[in-house]
Short mmCIF file of C-alpha atoms and ligand atoms in Angstrom, two decimals:
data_model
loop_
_atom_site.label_atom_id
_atom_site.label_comp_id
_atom_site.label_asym_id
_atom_site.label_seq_id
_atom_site.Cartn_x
_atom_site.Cartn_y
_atom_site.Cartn_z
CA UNK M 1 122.74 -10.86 -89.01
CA UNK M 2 123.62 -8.51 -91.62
CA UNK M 3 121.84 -5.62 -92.09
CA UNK M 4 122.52 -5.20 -95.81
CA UNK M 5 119.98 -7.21 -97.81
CA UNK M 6 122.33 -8.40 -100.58
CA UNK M 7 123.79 -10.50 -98.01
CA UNK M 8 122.96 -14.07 -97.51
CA UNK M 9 121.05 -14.99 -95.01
CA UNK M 10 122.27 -18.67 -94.09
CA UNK M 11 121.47 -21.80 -91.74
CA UNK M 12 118.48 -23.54 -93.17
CA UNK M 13 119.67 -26.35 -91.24
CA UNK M 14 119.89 -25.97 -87.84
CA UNK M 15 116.75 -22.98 -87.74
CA UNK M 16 117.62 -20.16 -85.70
CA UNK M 17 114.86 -17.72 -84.59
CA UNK M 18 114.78 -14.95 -86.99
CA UNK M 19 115.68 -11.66 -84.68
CA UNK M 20 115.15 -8.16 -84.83
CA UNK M 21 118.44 -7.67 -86.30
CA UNK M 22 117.52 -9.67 -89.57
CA UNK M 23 116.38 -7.78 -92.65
CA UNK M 24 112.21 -8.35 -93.11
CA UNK M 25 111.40 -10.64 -95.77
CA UNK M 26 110.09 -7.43 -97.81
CA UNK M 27 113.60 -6.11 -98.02
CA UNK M 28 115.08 -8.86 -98.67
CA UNK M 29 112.18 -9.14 -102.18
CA UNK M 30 112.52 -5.53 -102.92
CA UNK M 31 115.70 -5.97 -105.49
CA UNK M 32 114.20 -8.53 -107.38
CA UNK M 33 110.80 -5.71 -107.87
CA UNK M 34 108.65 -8.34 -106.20
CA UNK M 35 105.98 -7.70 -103.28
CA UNK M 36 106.34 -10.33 -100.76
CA UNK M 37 102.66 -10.79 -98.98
CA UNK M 38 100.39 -12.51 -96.49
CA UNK M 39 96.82 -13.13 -95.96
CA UNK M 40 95.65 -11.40 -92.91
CA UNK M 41 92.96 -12.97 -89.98
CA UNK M 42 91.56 -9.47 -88.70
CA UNK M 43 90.59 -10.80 -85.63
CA UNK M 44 94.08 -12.07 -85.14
CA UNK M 45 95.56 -8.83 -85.96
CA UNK M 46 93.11 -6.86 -83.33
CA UNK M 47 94.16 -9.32 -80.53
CA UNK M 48 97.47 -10.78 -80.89
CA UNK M 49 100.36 -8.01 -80.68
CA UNK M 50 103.14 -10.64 -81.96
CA UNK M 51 100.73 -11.71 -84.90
CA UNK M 52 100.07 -8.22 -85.79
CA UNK M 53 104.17 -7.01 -85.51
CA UNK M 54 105.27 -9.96 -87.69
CA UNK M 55 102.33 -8.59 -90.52
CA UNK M 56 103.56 -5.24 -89.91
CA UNK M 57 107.17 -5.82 -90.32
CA UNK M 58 107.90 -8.73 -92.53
CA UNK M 59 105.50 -7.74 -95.84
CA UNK M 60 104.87 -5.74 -98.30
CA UNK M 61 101.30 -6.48 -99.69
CA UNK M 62 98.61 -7.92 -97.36
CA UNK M 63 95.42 -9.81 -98.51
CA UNK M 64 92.16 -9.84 -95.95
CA UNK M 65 92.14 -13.77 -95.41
CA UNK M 66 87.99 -13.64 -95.06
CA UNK M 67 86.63 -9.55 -94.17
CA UNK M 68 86.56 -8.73 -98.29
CA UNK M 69 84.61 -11.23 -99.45
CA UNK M 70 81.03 -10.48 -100.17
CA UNK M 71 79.51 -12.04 -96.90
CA UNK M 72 81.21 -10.30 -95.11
CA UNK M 73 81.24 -7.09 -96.65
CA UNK M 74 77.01 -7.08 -97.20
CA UNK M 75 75.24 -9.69 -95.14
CA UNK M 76 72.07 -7.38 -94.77
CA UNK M 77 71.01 -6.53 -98.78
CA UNK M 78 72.02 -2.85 -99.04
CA UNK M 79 73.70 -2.18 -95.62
CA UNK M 80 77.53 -2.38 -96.46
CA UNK M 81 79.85 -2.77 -93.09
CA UNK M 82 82.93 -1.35 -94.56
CA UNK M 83 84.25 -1.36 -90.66
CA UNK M 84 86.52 -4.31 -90.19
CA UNK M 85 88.07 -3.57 -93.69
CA UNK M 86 88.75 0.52 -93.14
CA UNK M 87 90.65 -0.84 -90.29
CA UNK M 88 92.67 -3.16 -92.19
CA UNK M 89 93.34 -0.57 -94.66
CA UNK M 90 94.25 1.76 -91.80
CA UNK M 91 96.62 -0.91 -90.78
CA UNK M 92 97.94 -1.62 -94.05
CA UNK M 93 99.20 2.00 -94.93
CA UNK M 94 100.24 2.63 -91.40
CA UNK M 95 102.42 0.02 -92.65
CA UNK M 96 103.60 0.93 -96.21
CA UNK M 97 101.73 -1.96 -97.64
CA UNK M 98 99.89 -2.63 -100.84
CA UNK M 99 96.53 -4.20 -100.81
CA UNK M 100 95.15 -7.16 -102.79
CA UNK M 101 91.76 -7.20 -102.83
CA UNK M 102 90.27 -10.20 -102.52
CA UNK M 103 87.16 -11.40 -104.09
CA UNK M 104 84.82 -9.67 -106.03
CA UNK M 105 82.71 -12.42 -108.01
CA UNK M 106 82.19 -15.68 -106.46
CA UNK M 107 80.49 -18.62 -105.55
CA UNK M 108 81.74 -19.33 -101.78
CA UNK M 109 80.95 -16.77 -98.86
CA UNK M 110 78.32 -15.22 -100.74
CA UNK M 111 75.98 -13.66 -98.40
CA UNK M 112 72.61 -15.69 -97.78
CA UNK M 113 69.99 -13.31 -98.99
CA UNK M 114 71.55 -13.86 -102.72
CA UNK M 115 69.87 -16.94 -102.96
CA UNK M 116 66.06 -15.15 -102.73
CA UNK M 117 67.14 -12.85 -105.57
CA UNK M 118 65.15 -13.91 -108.67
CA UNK M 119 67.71 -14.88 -111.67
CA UNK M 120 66.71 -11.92 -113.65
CA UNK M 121 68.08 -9.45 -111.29
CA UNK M 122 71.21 -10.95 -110.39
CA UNK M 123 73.58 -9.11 -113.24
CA UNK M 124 72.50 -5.80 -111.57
CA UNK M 125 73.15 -7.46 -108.29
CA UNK M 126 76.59 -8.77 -109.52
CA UNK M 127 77.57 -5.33 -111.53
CA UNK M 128 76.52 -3.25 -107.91
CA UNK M 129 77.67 -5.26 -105.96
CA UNK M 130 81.48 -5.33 -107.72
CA UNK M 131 81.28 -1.45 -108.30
CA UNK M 132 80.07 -0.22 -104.78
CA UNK M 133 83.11 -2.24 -103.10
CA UNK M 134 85.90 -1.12 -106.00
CA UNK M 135 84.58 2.73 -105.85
CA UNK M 136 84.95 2.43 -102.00
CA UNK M 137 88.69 1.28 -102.60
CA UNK M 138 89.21 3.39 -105.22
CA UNK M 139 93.10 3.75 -105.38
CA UNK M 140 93.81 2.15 -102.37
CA UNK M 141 93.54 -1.43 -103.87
CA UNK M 142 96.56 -2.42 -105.79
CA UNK M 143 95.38 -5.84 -107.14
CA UNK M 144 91.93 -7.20 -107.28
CA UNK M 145 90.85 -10.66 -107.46
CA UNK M 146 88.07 -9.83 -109.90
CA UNK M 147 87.00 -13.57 -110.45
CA UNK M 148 88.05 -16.42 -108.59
CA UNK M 149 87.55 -19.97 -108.69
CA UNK M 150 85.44 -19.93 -111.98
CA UNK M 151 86.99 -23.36 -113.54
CA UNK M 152 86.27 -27.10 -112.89
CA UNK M 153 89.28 -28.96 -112.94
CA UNK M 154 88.52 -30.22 -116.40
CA UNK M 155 88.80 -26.60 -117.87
CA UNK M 156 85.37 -26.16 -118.18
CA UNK M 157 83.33 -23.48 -116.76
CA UNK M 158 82.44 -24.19 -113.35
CA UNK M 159 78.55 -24.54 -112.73
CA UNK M 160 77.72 -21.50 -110.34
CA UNK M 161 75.04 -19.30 -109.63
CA UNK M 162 76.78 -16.57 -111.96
CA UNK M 163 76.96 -18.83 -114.77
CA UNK M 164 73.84 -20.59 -114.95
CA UNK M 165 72.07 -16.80 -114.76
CA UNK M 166 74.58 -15.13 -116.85
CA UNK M 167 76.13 -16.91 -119.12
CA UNK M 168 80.23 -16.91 -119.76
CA UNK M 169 79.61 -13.28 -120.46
CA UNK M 170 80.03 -12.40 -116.74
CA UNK M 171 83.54 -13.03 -116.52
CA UNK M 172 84.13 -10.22 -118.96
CA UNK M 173 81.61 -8.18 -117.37
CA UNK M 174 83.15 -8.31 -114.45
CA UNK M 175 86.37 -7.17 -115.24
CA UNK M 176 85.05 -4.54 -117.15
CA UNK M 177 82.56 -3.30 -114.31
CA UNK M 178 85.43 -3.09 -112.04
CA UNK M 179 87.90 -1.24 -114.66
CA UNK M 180 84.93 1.25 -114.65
CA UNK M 181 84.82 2.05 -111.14
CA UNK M 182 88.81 2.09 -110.70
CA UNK M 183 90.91 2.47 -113.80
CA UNK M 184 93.77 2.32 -112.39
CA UNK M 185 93.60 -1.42 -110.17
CA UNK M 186 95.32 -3.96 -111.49
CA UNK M 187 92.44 -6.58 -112.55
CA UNK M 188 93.24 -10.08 -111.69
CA UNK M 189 91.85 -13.89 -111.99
CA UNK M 190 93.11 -16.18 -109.48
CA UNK M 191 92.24 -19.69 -108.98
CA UNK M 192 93.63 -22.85 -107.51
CA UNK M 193 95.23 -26.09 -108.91
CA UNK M 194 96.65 -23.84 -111.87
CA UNK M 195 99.88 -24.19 -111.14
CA UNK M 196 100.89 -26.81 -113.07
CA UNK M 197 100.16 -26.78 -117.11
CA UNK M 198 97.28 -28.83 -116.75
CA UNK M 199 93.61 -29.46 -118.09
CA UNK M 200 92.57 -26.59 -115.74
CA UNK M 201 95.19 -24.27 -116.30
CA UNK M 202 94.86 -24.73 -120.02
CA UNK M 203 91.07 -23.72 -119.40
CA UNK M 204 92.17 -20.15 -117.50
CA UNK M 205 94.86 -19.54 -120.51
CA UNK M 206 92.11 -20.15 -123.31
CA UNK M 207 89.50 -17.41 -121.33
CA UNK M 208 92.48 -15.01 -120.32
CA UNK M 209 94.04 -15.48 -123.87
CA UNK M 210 90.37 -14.47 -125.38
CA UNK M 211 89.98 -11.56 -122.89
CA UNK M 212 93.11 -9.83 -123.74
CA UNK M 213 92.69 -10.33 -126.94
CA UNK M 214 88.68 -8.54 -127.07
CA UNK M 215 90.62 -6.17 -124.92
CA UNK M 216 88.56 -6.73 -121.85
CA UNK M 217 90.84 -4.68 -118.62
CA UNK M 218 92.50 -8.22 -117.03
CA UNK M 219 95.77 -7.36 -116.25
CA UNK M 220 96.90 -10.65 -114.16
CA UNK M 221 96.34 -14.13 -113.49
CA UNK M 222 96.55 -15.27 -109.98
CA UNK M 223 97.83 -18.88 -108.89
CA UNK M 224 96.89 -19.90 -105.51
CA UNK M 225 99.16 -22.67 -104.97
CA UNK M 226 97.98 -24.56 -102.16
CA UNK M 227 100.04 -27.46 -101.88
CA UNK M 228 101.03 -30.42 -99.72
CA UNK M 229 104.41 -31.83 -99.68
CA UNK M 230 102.99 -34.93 -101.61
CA UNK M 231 101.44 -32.83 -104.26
CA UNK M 232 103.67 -30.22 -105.43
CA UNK M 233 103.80 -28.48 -108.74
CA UNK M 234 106.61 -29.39 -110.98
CA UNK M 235 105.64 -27.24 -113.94
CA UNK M 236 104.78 -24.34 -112.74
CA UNK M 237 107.51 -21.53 -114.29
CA UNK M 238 106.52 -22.55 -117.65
CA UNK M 239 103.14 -22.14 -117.21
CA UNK M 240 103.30 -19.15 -115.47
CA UNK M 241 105.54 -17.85 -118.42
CA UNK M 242 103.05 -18.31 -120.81
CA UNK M 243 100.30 -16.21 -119.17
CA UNK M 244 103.44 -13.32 -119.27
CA UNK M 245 103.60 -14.05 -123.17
CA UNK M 246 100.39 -12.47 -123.54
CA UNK M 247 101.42 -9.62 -121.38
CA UNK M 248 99.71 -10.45 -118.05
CA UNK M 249 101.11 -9.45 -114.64
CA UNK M 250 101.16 -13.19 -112.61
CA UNK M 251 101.21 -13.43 -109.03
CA UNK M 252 101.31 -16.32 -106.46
CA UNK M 253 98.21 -15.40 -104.22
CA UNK M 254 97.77 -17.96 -101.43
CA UNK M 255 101.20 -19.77 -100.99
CA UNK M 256 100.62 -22.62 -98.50
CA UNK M 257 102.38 -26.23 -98.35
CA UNK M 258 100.90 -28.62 -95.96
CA UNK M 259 102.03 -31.95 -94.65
CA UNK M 260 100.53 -34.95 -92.69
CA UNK M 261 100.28 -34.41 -88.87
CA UNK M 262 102.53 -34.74 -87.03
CA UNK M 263 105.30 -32.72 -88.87
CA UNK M 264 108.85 -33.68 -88.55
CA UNK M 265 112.37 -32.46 -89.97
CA UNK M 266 112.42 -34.27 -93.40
CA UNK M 267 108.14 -33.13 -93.42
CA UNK M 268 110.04 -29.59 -92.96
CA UNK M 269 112.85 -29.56 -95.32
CA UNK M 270 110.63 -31.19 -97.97
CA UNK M 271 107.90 -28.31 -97.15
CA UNK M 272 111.19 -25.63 -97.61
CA UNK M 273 111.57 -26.94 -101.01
CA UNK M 274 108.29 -26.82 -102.02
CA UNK M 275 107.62 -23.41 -100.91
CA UNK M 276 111.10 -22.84 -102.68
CA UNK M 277 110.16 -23.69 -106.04
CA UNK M 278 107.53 -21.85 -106.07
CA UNK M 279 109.17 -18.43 -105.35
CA UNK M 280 111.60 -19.44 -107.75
CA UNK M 281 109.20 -19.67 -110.39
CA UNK M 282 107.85 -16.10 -109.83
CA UNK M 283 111.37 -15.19 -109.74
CA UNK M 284 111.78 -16.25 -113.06
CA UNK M 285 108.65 -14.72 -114.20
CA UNK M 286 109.41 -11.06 -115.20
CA UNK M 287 105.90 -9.86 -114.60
CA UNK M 288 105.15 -11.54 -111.71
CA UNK M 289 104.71 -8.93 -109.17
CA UNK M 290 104.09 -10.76 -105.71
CA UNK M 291 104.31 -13.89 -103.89
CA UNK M 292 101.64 -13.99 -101.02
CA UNK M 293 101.34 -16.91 -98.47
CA UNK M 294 97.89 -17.77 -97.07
CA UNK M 295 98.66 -16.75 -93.73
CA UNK M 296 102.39 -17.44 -92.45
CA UNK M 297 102.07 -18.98 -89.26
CA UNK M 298 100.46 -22.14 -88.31
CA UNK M 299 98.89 -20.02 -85.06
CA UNK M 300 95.70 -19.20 -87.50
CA UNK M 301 95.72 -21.47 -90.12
CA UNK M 302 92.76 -22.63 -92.29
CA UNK M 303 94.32 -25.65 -93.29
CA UNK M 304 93.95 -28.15 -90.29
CA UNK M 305 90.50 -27.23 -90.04
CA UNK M 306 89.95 -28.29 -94.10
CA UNK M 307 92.40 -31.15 -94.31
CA UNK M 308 91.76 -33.99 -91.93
CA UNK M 309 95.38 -35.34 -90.47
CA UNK M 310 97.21 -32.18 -92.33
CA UNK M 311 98.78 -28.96 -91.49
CA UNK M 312 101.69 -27.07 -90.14
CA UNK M 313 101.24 -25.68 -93.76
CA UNK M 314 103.16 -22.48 -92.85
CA UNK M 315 106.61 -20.78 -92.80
CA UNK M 316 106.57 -20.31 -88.90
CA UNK M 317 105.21 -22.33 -86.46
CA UNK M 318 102.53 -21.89 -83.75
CA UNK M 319 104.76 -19.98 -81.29
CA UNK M 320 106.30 -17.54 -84.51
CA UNK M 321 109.17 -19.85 -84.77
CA UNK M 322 111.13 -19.89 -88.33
CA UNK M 323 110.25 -23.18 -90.00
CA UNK M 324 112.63 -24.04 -93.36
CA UNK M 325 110.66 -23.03 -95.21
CA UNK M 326 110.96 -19.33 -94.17
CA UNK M 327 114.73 -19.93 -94.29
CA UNK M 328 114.45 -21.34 -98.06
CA UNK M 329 112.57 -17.84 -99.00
CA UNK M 330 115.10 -15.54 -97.49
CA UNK M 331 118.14 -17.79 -98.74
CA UNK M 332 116.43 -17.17 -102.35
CA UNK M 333 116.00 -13.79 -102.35
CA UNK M 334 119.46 -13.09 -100.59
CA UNK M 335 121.31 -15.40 -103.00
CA UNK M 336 120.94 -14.27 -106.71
CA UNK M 337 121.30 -10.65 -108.54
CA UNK M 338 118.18 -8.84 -108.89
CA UNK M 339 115.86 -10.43 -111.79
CA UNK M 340 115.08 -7.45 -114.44
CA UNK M 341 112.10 -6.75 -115.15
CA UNK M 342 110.61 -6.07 -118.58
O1 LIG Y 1 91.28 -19.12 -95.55
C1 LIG Y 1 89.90 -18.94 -95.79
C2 LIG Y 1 89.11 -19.64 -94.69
O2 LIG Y 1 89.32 -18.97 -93.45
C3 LIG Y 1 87.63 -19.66 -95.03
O3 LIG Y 1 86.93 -20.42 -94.06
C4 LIG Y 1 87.46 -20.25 -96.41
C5 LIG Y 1 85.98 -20.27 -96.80
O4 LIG Y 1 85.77 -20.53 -98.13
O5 LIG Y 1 88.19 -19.49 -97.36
C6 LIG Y 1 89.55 -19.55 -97.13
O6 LIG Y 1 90.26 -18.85 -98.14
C7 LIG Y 1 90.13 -19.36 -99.47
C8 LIG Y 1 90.29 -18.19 -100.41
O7 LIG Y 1 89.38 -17.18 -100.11
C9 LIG Y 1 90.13 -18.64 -101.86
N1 LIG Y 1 91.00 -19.72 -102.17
C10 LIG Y 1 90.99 -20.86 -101.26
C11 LIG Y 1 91.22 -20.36 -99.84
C12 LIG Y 1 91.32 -21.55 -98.89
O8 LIG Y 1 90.12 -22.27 -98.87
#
């Protein structure tokens, strides 16, 4: 393989194993300014020396899969266990590699003694909560999923326990309670099924539009894009170019495209174009900074577990094997001059 990274990079038909010789996927992303990423499984990266070598080599930004989110950070009220995550970050600048920080405000993997806090207290819990874990980051955390998952997919406010105490006021809180403890992290709300301009999507623009323009710190929207090969997004460049109209960084946060069990080589190639387009609509997207897949090997994947009958929702397969898919991303970002960036 060449070594330069302006070469292509070709055979997305028969799959070859991608060698040692082959430039990472992060050089191959670096021309067009964009931060290629993966979620990380800690416990896979402490045991598994191939799982932790292809992190290591391969990316540029990594996202704790599970060890940020509040449960695990604080499941005893007021006894943080910042272990598991200063080893992560260990790893990650060992590595050269840029953090997102992933999630601050909630209303999954919350820890259990939030329920037994009386509904008056739970904007100081909230505002401490989001301040003690950015100060303990502070500069270390390039992008932070401030709020995620706060929409139904009508575009309405989604009834949680921050909500229903708060009022819509705590989305702007939020943001601003985490600008305060580190100015200079790049402030971020990510949900899924936003890909497409849709009901939901339209709900995220209206709040984000609003936001920006009470100047509230947001800097970024975040689409997850989980997808299966019979649900993809077909709209999603133009709706991630409107959230850059108002000046916001985008990102794709938890790339994943499953298919129905067992896969096979059209399941594949239609999987490789999926996971194509959606690069190529960050591609297009001046401000959109990274592309992140949910974990890139179906070894650890949450998927199966989620989605009876689906899976194989990764680039590489069980045994670190190059799928299409991971051939369609390097064929994209060898092929093409650099985007600009604005
Ligand atoms: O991949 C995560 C899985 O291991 C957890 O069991 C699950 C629990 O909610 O969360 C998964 O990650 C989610 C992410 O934090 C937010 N967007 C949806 C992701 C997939 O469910």
């Amino acid at each position: 393989m060449p070594d330069d990274p302006t070469v292509p990079v070709t055979g997305s038909a028969a799959v070859a194993p991608v060698t040692a010789a082959e430039p990472p996927l992060r050089r191959l992303a670096a021309p067009h300014g964009l931060a290629l990423g993966t979620a990380v499984d800690l416990t896979a990266l402490a045991e598994d020396p191939a799982y932790r070598a292809w992190v290591a080599e391969q990316f540029d930004t990594v996202t704790a899969e599970n060890a940020m989110k509040w449960a695990e950070l604080e499941p005893t009220r007021g006894r943080y266990e910042w272990g598991p995550t200063d080893a992560f970050f260990a790893f990650a600048q060992a590595n050269g590699q840029r953090v997102r920080g992933h999630t601050l405000v909630w209303h999954n993997q919350n820890p259990a003694w939030l329920a037994d806090v009386p509904p008056d207290e739970l904007g100081d819990v909230l505002k401490t909560h989001v301040q003690t874990t950015v100060r303990r980051f502070k500069g270390r955390v390039w992008q932070w999923d401030v709020v995620n998952e706060a929409f139904e997919d009508d575009g309405t406010l989604r009834d949680t326990v921050w909500l229903r105490a708060l009022g819509p006021g705590y989305l702007a809180d939020a943001f601003r309670w985490a600008h305060e403890a580190d100015p200079d992290a790049l402030l971020f709300y990510n949900d899924y099924d936003v890909e497409d301009v849709n009901a939901k999507s339209d709900g995220v623009y209206d709040l984000v539009r609003e936001l920006v323009r009470q100047d509230v710190p947001i800097h970024g929207v975040g689409v997850q894009a989980h997808c299966s090969v019979r649900h993809a997004p077909t709209t999603l460049p133009e709706n991630l170019r409107r959230f850059d109209a108002l000046g916001l960084h985008t990102a794709v946060t938890e790339a994943d495209v499953r298919v129905a069990l067992p896969s096979d080589p059209v399941k594949s190639q239609a999987q490789a174009n999926v996971y194509r387009s959606l690069l190529r609509a960050c591609l297009l997207t001046p401000r959109c900074l990274s592309f992140t897949v949910w974990g890139y090997t179906d070894k650890y994947s949450w998927v199966p577990g989620w989605f009876e009958g689906e899976g194989a929702a990764g680039i590489l397969d069980e045994n670190f094997a190059a799928k299409p898919a991971d051939r369609a991303l390097r064929e994209d970002l060898s092929f093409g001059g650099a985007r600009r960036r604005s």
